[in-house]
Short mmCIF file of N, CA and C in Angstrom, two decimals:
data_model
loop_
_atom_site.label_atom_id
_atom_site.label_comp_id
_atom_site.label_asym_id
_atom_site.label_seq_id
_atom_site.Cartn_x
_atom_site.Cartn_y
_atom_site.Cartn_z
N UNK T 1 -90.35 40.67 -142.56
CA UNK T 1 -91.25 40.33 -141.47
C UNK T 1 -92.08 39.09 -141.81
N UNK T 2 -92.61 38.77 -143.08
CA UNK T 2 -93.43 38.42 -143.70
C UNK T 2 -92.36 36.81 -143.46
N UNK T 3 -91.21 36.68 -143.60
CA UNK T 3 -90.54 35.54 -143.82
C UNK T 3 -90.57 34.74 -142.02
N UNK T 4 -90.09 36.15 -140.95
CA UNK T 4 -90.12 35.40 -139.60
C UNK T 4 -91.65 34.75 -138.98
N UNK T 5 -92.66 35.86 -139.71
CA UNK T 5 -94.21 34.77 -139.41
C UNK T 5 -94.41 33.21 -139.58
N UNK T 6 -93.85 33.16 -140.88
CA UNK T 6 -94.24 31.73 -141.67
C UNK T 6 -92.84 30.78 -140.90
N UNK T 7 -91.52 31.31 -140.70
CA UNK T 7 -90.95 30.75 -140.13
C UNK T 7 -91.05 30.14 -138.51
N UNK T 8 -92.11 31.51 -137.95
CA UNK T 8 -92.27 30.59 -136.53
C UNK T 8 -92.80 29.74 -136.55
N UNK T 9 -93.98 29.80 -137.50
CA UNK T 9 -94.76 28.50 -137.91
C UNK T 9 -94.44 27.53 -138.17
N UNK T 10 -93.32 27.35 -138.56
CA UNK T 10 -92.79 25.93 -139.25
C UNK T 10 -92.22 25.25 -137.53
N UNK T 11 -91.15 26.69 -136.72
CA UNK T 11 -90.96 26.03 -135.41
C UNK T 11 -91.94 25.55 -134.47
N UNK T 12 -93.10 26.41 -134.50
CA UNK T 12 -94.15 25.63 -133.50
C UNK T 12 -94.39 23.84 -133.63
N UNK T 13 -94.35 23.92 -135.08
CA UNK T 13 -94.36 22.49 -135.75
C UNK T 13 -93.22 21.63 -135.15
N UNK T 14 -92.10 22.10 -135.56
CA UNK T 14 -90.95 21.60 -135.00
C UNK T 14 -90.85 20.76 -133.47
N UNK T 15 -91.40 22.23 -132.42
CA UNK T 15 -91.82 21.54 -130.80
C UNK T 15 -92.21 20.51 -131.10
N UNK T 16 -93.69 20.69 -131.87
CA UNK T 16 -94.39 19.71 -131.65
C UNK T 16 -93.99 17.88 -131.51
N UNK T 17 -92.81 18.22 -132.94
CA UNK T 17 -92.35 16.60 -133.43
C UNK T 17 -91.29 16.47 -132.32
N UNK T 18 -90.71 17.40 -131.53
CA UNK T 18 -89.61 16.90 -130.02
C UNK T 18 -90.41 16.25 -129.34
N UNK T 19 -91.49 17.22 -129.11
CA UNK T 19 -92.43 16.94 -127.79
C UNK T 19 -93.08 14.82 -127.97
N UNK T 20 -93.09 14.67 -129.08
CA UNK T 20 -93.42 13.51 -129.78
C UNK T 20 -92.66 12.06 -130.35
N UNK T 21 -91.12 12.78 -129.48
CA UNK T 21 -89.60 11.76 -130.12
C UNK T 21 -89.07 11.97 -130.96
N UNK T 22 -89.61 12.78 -131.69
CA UNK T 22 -89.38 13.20 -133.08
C UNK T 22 -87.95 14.05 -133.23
N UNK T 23 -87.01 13.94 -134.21
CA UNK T 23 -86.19 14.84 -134.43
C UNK T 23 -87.29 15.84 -134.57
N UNK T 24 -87.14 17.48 -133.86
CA UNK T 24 -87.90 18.46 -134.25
C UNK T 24 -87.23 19.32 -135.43
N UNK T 25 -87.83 19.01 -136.53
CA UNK T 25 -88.11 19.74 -137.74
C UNK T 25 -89.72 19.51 -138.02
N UNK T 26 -89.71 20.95 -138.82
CA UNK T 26 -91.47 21.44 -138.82
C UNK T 26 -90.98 22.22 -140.14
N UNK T 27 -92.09 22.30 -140.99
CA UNK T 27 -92.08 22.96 -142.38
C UNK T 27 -93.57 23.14 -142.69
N UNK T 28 -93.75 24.44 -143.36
CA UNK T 28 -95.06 25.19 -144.11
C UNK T 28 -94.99 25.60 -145.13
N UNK T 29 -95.72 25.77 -146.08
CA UNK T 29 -95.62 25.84 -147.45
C UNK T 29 -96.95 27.17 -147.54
N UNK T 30 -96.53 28.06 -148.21
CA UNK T 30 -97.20 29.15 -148.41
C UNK T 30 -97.63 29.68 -149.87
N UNK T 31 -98.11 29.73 -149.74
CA UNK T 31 -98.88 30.60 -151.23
C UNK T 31 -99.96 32.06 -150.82
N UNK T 32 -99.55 32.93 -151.53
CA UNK T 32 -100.59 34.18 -151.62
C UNK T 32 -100.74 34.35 -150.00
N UNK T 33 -99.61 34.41 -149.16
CA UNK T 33 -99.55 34.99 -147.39
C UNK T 33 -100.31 34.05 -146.89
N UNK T 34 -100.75 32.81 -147.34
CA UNK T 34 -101.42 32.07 -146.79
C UNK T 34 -100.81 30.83 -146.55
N UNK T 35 -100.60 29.63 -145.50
CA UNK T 35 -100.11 28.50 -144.97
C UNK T 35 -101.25 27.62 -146.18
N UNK T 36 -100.61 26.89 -146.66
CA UNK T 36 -101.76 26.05 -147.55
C UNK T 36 -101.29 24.47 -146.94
N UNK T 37 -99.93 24.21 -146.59
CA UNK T 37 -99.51 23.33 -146.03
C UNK T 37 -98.74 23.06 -144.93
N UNK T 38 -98.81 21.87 -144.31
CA UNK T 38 -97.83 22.47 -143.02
C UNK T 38 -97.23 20.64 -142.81
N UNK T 39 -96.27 20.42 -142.02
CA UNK T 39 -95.75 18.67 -141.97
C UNK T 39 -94.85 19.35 -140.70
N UNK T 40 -94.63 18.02 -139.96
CA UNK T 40 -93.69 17.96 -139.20
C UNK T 40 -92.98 16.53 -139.09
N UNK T 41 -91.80 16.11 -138.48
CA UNK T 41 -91.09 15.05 -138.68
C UNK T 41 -92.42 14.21 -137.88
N UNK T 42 -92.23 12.82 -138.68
CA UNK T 42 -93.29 11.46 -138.12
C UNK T 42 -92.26 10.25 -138.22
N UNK T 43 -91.06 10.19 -138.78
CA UNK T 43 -90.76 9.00 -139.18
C UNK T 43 -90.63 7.74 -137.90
N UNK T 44 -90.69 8.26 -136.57
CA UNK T 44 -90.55 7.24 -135.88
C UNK T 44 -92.23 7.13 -135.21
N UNK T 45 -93.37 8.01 -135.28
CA UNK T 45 -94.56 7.75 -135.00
C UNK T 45 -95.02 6.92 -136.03
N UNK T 46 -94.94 6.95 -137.42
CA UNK T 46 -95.52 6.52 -138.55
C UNK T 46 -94.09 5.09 -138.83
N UNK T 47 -93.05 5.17 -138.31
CA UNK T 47 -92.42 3.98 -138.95
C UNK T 47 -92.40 4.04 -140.15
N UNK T 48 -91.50 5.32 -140.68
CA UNK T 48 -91.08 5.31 -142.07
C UNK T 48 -90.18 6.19 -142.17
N UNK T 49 -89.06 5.82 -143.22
CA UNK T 49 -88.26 6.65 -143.94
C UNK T 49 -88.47 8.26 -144.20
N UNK T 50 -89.95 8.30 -145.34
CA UNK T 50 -90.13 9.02 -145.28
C UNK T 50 -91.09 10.26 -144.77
N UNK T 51 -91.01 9.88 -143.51
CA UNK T 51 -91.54 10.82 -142.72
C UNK T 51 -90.97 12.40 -142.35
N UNK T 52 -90.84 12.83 -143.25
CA UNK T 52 -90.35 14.18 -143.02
C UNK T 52 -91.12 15.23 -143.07
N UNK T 53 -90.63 16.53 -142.67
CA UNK T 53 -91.59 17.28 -142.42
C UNK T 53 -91.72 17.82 -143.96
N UNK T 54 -90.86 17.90 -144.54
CA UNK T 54 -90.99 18.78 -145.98
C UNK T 54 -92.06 18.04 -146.88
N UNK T 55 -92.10 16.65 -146.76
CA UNK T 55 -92.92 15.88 -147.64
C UNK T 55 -94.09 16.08 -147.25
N UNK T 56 -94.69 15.90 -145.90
CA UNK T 56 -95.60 15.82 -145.32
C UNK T 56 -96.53 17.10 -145.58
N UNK T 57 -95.59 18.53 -145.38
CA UNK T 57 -95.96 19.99 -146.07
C UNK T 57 -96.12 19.92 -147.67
N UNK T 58 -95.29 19.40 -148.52
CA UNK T 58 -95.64 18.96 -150.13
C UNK T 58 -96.72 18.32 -150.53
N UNK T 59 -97.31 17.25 -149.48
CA UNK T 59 -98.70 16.31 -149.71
C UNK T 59 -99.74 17.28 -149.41
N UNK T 60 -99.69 17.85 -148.46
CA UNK T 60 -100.87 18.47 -147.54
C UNK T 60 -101.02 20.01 -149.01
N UNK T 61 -99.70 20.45 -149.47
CA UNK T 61 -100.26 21.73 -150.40
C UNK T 61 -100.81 21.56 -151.37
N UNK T 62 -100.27 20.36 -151.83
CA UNK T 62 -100.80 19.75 -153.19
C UNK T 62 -102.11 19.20 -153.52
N UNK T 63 -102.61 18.57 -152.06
CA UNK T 63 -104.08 18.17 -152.01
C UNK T 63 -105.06 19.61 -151.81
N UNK T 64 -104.43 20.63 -151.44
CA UNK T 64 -105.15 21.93 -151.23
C UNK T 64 -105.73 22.48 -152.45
N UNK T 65 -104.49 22.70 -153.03
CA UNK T 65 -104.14 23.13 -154.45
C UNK T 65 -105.03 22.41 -155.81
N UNK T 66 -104.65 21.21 -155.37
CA UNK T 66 -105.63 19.91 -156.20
C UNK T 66 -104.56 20.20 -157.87
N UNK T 67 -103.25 20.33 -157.37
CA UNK T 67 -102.10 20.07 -158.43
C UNK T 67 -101.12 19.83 -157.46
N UNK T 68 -100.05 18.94 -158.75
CA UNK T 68 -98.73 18.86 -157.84
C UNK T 68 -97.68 19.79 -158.26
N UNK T 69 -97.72 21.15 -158.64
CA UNK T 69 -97.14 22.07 -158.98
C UNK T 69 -97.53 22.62 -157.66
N UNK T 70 -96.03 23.70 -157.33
CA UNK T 70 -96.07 24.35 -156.29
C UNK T 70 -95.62 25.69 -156.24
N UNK T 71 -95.29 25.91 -158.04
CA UNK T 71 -94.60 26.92 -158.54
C UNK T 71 -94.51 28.16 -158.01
N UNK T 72 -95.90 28.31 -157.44
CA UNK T 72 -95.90 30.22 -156.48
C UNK T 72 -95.50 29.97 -155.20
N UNK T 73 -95.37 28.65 -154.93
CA UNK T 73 -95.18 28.76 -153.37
C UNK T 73 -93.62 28.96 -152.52
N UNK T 74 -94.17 29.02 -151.63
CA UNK T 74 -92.72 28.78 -150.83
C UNK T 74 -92.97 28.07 -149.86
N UNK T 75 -91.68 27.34 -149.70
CA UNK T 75 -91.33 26.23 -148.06
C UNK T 75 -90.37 26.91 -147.39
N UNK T 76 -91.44 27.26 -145.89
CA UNK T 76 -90.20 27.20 -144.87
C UNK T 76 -90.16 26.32 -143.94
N UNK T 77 -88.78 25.95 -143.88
CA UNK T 77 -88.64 24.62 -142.79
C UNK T 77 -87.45 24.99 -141.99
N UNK T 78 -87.29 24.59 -140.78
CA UNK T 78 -86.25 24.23 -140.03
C UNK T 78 -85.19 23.91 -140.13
N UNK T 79 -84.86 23.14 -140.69
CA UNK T 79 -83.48 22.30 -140.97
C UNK T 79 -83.68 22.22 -142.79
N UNK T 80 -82.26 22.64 -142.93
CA UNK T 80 -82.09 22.43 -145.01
C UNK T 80 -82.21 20.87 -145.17
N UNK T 81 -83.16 20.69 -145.91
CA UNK T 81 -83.50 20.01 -146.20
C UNK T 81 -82.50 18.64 -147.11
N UNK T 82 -82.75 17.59 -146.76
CA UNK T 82 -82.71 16.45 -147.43
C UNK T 82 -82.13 16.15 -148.46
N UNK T 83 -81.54 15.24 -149.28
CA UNK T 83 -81.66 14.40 -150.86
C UNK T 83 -82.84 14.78 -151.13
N UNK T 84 -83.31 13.53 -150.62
CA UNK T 84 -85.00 12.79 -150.60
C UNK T 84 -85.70 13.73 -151.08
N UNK T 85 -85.90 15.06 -149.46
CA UNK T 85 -86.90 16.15 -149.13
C UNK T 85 -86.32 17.10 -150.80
N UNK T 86 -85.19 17.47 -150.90
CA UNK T 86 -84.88 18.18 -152.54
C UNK T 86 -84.99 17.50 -153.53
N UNK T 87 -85.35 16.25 -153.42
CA UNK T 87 -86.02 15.99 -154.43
C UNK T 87 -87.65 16.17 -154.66
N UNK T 88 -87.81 15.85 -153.88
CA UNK T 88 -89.41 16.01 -154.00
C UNK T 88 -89.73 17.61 -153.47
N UNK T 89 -89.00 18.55 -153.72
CA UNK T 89 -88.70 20.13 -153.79
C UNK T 89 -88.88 20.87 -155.65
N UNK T 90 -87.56 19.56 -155.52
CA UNK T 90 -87.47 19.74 -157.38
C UNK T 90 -89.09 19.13 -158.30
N UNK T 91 -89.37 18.02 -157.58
CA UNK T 91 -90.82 17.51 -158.33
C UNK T 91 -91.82 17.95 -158.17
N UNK T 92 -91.45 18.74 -156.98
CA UNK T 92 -93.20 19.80 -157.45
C UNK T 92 -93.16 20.83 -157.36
N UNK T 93 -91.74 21.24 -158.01
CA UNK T 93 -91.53 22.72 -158.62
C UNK T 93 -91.62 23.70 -157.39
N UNK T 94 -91.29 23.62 -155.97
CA UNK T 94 -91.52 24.75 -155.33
C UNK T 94 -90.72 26.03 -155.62
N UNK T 95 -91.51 27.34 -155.56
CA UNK T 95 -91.07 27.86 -156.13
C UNK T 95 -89.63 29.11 -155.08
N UNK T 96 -89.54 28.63 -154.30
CA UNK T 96 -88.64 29.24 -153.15
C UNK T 96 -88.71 28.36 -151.89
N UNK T 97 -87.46 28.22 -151.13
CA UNK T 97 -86.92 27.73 -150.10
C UNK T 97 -86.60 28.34 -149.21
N UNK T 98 -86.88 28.17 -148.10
CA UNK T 98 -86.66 29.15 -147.21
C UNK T 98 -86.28 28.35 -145.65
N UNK T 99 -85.11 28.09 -145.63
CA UNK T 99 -84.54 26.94 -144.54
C UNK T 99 -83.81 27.66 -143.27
N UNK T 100 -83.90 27.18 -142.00
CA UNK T 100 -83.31 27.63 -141.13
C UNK T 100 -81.55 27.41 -140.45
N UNK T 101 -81.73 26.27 -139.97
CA UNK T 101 -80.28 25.85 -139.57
C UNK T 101 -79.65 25.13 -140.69
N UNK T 102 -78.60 25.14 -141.16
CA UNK T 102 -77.98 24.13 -141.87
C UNK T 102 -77.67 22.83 -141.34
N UNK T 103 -77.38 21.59 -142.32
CA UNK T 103 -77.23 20.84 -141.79
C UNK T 103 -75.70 20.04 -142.66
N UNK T 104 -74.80 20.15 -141.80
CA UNK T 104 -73.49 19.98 -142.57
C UNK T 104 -73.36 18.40 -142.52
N UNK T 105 -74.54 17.45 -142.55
CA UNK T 105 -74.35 16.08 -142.43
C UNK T 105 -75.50 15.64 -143.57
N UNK T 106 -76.43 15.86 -143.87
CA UNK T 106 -76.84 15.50 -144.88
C UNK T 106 -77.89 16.76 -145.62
N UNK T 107 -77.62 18.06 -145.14
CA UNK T 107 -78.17 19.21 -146.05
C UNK T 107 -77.90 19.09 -147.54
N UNK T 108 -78.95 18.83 -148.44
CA UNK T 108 -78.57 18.82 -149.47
C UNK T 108 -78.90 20.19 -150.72
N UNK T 109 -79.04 21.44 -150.04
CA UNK T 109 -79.10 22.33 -150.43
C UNK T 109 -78.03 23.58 -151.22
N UNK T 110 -77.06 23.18 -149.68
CA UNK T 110 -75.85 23.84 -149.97
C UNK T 110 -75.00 22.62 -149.26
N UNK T 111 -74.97 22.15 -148.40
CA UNK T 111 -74.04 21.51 -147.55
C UNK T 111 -73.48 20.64 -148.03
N UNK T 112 -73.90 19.50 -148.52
CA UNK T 112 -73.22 18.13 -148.86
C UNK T 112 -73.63 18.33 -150.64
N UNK T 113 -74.55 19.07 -150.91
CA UNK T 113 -74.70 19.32 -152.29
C UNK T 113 -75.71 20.31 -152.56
N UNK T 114 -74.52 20.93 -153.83
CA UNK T 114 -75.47 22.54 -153.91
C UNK T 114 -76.87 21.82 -155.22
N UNK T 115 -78.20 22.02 -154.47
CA UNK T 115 -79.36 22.16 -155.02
C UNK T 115 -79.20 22.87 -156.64
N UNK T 116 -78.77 24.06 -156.66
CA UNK T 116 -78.32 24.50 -157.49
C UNK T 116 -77.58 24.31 -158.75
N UNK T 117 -76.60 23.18 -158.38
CA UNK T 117 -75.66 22.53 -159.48
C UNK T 117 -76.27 21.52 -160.21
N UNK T 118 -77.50 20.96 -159.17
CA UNK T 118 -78.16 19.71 -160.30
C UNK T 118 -79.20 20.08 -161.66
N UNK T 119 -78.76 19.30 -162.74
CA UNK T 119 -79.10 19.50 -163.79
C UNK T 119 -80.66 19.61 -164.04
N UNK T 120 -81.65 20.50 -163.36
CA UNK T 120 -82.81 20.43 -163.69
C UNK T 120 -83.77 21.95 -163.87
N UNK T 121 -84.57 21.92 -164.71
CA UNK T 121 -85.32 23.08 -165.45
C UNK T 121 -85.76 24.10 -164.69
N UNK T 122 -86.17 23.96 -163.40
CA UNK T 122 -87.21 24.68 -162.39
C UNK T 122 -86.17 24.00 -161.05
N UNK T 123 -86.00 25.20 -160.82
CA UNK T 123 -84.81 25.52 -159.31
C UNK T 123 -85.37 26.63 -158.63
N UNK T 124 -85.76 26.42 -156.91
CA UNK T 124 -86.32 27.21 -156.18
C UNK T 124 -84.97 28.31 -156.20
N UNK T 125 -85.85 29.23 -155.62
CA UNK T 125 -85.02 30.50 -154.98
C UNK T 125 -84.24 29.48 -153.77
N UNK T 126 -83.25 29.58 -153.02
CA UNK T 126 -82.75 29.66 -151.97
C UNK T 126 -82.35 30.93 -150.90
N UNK T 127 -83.46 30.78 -149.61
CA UNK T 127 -82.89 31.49 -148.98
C UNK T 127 -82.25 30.53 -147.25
N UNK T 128 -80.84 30.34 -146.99
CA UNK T 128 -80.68 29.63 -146.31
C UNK T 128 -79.89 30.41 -145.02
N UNK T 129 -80.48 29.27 -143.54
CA UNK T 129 -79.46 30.21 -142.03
C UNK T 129 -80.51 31.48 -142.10
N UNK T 130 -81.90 31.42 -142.23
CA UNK T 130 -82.93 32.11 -141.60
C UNK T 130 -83.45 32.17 -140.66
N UNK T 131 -83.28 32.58 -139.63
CA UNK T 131 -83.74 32.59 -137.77
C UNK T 131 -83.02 31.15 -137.86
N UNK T 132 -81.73 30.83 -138.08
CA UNK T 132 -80.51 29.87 -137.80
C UNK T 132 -80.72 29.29 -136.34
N UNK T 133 -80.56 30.39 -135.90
CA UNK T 133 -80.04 30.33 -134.10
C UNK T 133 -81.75 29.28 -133.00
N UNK T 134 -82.57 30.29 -133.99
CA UNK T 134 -83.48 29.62 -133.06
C UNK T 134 -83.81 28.20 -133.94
N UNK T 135 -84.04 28.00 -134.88
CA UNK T 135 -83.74 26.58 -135.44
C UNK T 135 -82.73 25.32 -134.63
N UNK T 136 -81.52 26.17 -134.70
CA UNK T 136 -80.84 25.00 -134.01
C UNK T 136 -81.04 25.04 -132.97
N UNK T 137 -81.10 25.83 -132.18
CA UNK T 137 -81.57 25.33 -130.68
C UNK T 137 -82.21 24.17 -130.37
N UNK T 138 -83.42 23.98 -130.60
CA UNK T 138 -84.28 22.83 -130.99
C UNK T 138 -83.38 21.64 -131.04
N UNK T 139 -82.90 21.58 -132.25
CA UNK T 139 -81.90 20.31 -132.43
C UNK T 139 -80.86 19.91 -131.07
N UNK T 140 -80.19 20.55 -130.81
CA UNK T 140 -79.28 21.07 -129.98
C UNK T 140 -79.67 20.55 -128.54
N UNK T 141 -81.06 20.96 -128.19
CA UNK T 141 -81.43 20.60 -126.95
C UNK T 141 -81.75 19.13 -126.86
N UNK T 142 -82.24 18.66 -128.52
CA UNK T 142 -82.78 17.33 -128.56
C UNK T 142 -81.79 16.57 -128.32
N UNK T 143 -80.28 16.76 -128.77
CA UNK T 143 -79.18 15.93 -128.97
C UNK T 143 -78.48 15.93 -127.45
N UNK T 144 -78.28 17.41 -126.82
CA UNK T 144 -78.21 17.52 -125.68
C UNK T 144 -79.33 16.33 -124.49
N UNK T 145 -80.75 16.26 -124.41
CA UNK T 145 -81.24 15.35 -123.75
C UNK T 145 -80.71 14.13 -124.03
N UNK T 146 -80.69 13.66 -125.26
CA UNK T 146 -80.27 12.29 -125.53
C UNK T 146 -79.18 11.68 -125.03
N UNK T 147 -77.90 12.88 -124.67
CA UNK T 147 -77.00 12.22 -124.45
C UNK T 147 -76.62 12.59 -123.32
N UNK T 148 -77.17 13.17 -122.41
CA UNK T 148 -77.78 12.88 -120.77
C UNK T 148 -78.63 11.78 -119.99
N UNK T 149 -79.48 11.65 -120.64
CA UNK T 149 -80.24 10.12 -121.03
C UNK T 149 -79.60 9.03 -120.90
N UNK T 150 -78.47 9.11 -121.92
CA UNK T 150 -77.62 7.83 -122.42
C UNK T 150 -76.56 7.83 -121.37
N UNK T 151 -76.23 8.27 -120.21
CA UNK T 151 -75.67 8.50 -119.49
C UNK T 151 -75.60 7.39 -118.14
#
């Protein structure tokens, strides 16, 4: 139960970055049942690369925290995350993953590369395809407008 709370949370986030142009992905970072961080996609409000929601949730826990260890925590996000976003997963040690839709184009968790296989000391839990369905929807509808739009 405890996992679909923190996960709606990350989707409310998610709306938010559609409602905004944004690919909608939304991510929260939890410690002790508590949201300590939260990000949603910015890269085309902010004009940057890395505007993602996972980073954006990694800055915001870490300034909470007042360390860049994230070791008790967990991230749940929307979409499996990134290279980039797993890397900066792996650099501040989160301590569990908790992702919704996969992404068989640049998921770098399991999809295009298992998180798992890379050579490093501190590897989150993976739990991946958590409330899947309502994750992708989101995407789905975004890609769906676009290419009605483009019409």
């Amino acid at each position: 139960m405890e996992h679909r709370t923190f996960m709606q949370a990350a989707l409310a986030l998610a709306k938010q970055a559609g409602e905004e142009g944004e690919v909608p992905v939304g991510a929260v970072i939890v410690k002790d049942g508590r949201i300590i961080g939260s990000g949603r996609n910015s890269r085309e409000r902010k004009k940057t690369p890395l505007g993602h929601a996972e980073i954006a949730a990694i800055e915001a826990a870490c300034a909470v925290l007042g360390d860049w260890r994230l070791t008790d925590c967990t991230l749940y996000v929307t979409l499996e995350p990134c290279a980039m976003c797993c890397g900066a997963i792996l650099a501040a040690r989160v301590g569990q993953v908790v992702f919704g839709a996969f992404d068989p184009d640049a998921g770098a968790c399991v999809s295009t590369v298992a998180l798992q296989d890379l050579p490093h000391a501190v590897l989150p839990k993976l739990l991946g395809g958590f409330m899947a369905k309502e994750c992708a929807a989101l995407l789905q509808e975004m890609f769906r407008k676009k290419r009605v739009g483009s019409r």
